[in-house]
PDB file of C-alpha atoms in Angstrom:
ATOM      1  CA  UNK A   1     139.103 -67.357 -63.846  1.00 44.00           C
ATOM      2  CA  UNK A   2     140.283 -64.215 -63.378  1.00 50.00           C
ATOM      3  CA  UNK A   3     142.938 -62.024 -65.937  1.00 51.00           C
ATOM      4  CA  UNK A   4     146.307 -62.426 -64.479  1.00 45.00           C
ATOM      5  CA  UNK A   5     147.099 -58.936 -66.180  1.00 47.00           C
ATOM      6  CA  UNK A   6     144.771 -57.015 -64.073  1.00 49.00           C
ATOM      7  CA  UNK A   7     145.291 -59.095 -60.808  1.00 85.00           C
ATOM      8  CA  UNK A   8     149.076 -59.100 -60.945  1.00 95.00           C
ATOM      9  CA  UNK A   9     148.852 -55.126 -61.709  1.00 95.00           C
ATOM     10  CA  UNK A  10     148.309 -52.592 -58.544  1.00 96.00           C
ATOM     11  CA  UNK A  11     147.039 -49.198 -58.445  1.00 96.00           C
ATOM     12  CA  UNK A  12     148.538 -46.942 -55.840  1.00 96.00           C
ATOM     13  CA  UNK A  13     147.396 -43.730 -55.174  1.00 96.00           C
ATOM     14  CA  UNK A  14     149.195 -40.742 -52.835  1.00 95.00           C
ATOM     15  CA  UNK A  15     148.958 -37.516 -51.348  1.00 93.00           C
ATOM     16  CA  UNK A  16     151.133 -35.876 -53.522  1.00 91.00           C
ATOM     17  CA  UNK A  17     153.886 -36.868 -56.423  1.00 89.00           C
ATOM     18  CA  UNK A  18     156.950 -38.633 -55.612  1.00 84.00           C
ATOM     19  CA  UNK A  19     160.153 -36.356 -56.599  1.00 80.00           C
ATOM     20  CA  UNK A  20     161.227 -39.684 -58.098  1.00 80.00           C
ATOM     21  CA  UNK A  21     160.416 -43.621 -59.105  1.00 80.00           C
ATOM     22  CA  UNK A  22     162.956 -44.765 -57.036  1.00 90.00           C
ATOM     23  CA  UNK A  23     161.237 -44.077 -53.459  1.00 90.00           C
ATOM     24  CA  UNK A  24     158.666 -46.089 -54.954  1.00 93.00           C
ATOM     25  CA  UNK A  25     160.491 -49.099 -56.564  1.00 95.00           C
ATOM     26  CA  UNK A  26     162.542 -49.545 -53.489  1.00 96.00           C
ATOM     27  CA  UNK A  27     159.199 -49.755 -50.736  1.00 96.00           C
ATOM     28  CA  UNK A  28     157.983 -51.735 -53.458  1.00 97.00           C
ATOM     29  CA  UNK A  29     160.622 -54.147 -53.825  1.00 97.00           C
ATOM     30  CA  UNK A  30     160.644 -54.943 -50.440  1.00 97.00           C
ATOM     31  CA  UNK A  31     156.695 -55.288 -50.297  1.00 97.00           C
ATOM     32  CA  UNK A  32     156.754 -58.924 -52.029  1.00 97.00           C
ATOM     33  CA  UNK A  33     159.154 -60.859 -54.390  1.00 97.00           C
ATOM     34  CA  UNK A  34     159.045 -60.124 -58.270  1.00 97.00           C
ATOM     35  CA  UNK A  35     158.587 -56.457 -59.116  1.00 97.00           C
ATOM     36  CA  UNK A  36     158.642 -55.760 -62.547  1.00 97.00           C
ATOM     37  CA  UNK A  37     157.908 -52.128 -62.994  1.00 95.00           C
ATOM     38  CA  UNK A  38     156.581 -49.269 -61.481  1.00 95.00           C
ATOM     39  CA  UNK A  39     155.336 -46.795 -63.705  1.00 93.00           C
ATOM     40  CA  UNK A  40     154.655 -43.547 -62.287  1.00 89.00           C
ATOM     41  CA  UNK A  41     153.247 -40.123 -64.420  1.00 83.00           C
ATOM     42  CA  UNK A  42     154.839 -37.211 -63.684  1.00 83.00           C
ATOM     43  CA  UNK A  43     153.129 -34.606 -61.469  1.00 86.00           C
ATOM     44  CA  UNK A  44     150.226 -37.191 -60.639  1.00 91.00           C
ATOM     45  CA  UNK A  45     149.635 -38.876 -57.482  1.00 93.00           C
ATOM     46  CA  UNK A  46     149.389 -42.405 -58.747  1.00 95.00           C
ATOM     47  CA  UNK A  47     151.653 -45.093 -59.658  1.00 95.00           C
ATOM     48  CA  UNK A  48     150.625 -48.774 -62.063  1.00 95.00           C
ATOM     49  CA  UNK A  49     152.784 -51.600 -59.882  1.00 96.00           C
ATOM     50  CA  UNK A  50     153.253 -54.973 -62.069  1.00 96.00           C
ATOM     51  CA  UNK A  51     154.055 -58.189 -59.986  1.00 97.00           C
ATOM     52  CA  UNK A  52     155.061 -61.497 -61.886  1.00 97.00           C
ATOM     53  CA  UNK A  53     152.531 -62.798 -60.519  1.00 96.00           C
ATOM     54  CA  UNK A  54     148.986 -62.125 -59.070  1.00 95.00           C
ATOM     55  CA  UNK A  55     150.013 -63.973 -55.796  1.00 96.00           C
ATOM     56  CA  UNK A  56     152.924 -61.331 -55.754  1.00 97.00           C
ATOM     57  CA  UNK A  57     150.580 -58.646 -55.898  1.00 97.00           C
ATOM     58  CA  UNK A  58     148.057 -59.523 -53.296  1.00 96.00           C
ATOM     59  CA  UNK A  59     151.292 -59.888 -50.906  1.00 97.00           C
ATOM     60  CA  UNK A  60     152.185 -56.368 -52.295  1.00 98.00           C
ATOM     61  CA  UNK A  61     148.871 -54.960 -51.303  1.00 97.00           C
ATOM     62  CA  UNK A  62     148.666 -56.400 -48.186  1.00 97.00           C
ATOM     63  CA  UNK A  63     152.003 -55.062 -46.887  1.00 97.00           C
ATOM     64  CA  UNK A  64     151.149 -51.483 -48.566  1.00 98.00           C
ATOM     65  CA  UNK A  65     147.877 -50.463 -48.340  1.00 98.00           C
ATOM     66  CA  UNK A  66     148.253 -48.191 -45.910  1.00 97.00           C
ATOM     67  CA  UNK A  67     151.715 -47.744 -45.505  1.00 97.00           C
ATOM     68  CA  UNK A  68     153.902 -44.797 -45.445  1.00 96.00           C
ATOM     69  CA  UNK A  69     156.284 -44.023 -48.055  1.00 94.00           C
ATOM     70  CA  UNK A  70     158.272 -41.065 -47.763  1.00 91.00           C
ATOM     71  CA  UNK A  71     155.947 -38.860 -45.445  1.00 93.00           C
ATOM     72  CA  UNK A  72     153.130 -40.322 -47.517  1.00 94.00           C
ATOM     73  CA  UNK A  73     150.158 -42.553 -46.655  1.00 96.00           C
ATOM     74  CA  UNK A  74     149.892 -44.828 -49.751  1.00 97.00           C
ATOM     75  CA  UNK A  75     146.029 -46.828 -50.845  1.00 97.00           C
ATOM     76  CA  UNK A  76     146.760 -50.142 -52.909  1.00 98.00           C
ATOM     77  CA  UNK A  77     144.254 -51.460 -54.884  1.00 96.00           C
ATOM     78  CA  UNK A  78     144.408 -53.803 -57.546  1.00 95.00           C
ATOM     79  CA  UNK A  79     144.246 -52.234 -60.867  1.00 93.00           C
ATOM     80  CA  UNK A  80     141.840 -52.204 -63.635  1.00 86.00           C
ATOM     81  CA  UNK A  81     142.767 -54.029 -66.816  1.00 77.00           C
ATOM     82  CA  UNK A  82     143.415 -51.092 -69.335  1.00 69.00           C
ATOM     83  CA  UNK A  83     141.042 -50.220 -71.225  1.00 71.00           C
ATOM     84  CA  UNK A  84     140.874 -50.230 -75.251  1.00 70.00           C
ATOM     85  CA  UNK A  85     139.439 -46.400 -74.804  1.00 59.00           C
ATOM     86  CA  UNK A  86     138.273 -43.440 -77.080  1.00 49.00           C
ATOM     87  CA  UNK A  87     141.731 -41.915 -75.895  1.00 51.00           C
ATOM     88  CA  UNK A  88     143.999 -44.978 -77.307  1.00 42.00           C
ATOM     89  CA  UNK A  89     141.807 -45.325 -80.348  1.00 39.00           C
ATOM     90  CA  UNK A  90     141.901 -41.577 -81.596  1.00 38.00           C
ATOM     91  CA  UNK A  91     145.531 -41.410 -80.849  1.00 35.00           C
ATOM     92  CA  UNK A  92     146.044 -44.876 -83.389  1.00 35.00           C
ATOM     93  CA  UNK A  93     143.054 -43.190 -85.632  1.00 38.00           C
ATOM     94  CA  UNK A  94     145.083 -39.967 -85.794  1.00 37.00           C
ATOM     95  CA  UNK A  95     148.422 -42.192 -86.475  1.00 37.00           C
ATOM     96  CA  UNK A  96     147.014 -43.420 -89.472  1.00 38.00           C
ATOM     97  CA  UNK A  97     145.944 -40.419 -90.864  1.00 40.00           C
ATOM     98  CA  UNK A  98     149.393 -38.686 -90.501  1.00 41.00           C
ATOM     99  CA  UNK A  99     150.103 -34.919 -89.541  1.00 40.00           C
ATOM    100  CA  UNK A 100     149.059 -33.803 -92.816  1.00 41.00           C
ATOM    101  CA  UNK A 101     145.235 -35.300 -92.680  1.00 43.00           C
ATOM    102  CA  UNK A 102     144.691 -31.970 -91.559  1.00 44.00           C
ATOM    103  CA  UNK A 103     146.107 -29.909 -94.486  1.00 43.00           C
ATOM    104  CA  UNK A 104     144.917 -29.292 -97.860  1.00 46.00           C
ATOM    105  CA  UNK A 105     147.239 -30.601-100.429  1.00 46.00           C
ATOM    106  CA  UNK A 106     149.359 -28.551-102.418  1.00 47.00           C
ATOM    107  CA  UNK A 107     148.502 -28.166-106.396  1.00 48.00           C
TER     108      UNK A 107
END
């Protein structure tokens, strides 16, 4: 069986960024029943889609691959589970050590 994380999760790429989420949660919304979230980075062309469920997503994909979206042609995909990565890890690694792991202490 497959993870329902990573099926039920979308990757959507574009030409160019979106002036705002809500171009994309509205196509989105209408694409297939139970959007949870759409999160898109500033100044990137991609967005992470999250359906309730992975039946929701494939509908989702179907209806968007390929569509346009405010002057945009838009590729679905399904997404990648995340990944426990180097950049996650040193960011928790660096966490733990606090801002002053860096400094010599005061005597």
């Amino acid at each position: 069986t497959s993870d329902p994380f990573s099926t039920s999760r979308l990757y959507v790429r574009f030409d160019h960024p979106f002036p705002s989420d809500d171009v994309l949660q509205e196509a989105f919304e209408k694409a297939a029943p139970g959007l949870e979230y759409v999160s898109r980075h500033m100044g990137k062309a991609f967005a992470f889609v999250k359906y309730t469920s992975a039946a929701a997503a494939a509908e989702a994909r179907v209806n968007m691959n390929g569509a346009v979206v405010h002057g945009q042609k838009l590729r679905v995909s399904v997404a990648q589970p995340p990944r426990s990565g180097r950049k996650r890890q040193r960011t928790n690694e660096n966490n733990l050590m606090g801002r002053t792991g860096n400094r010599a202490p005061f005597h």
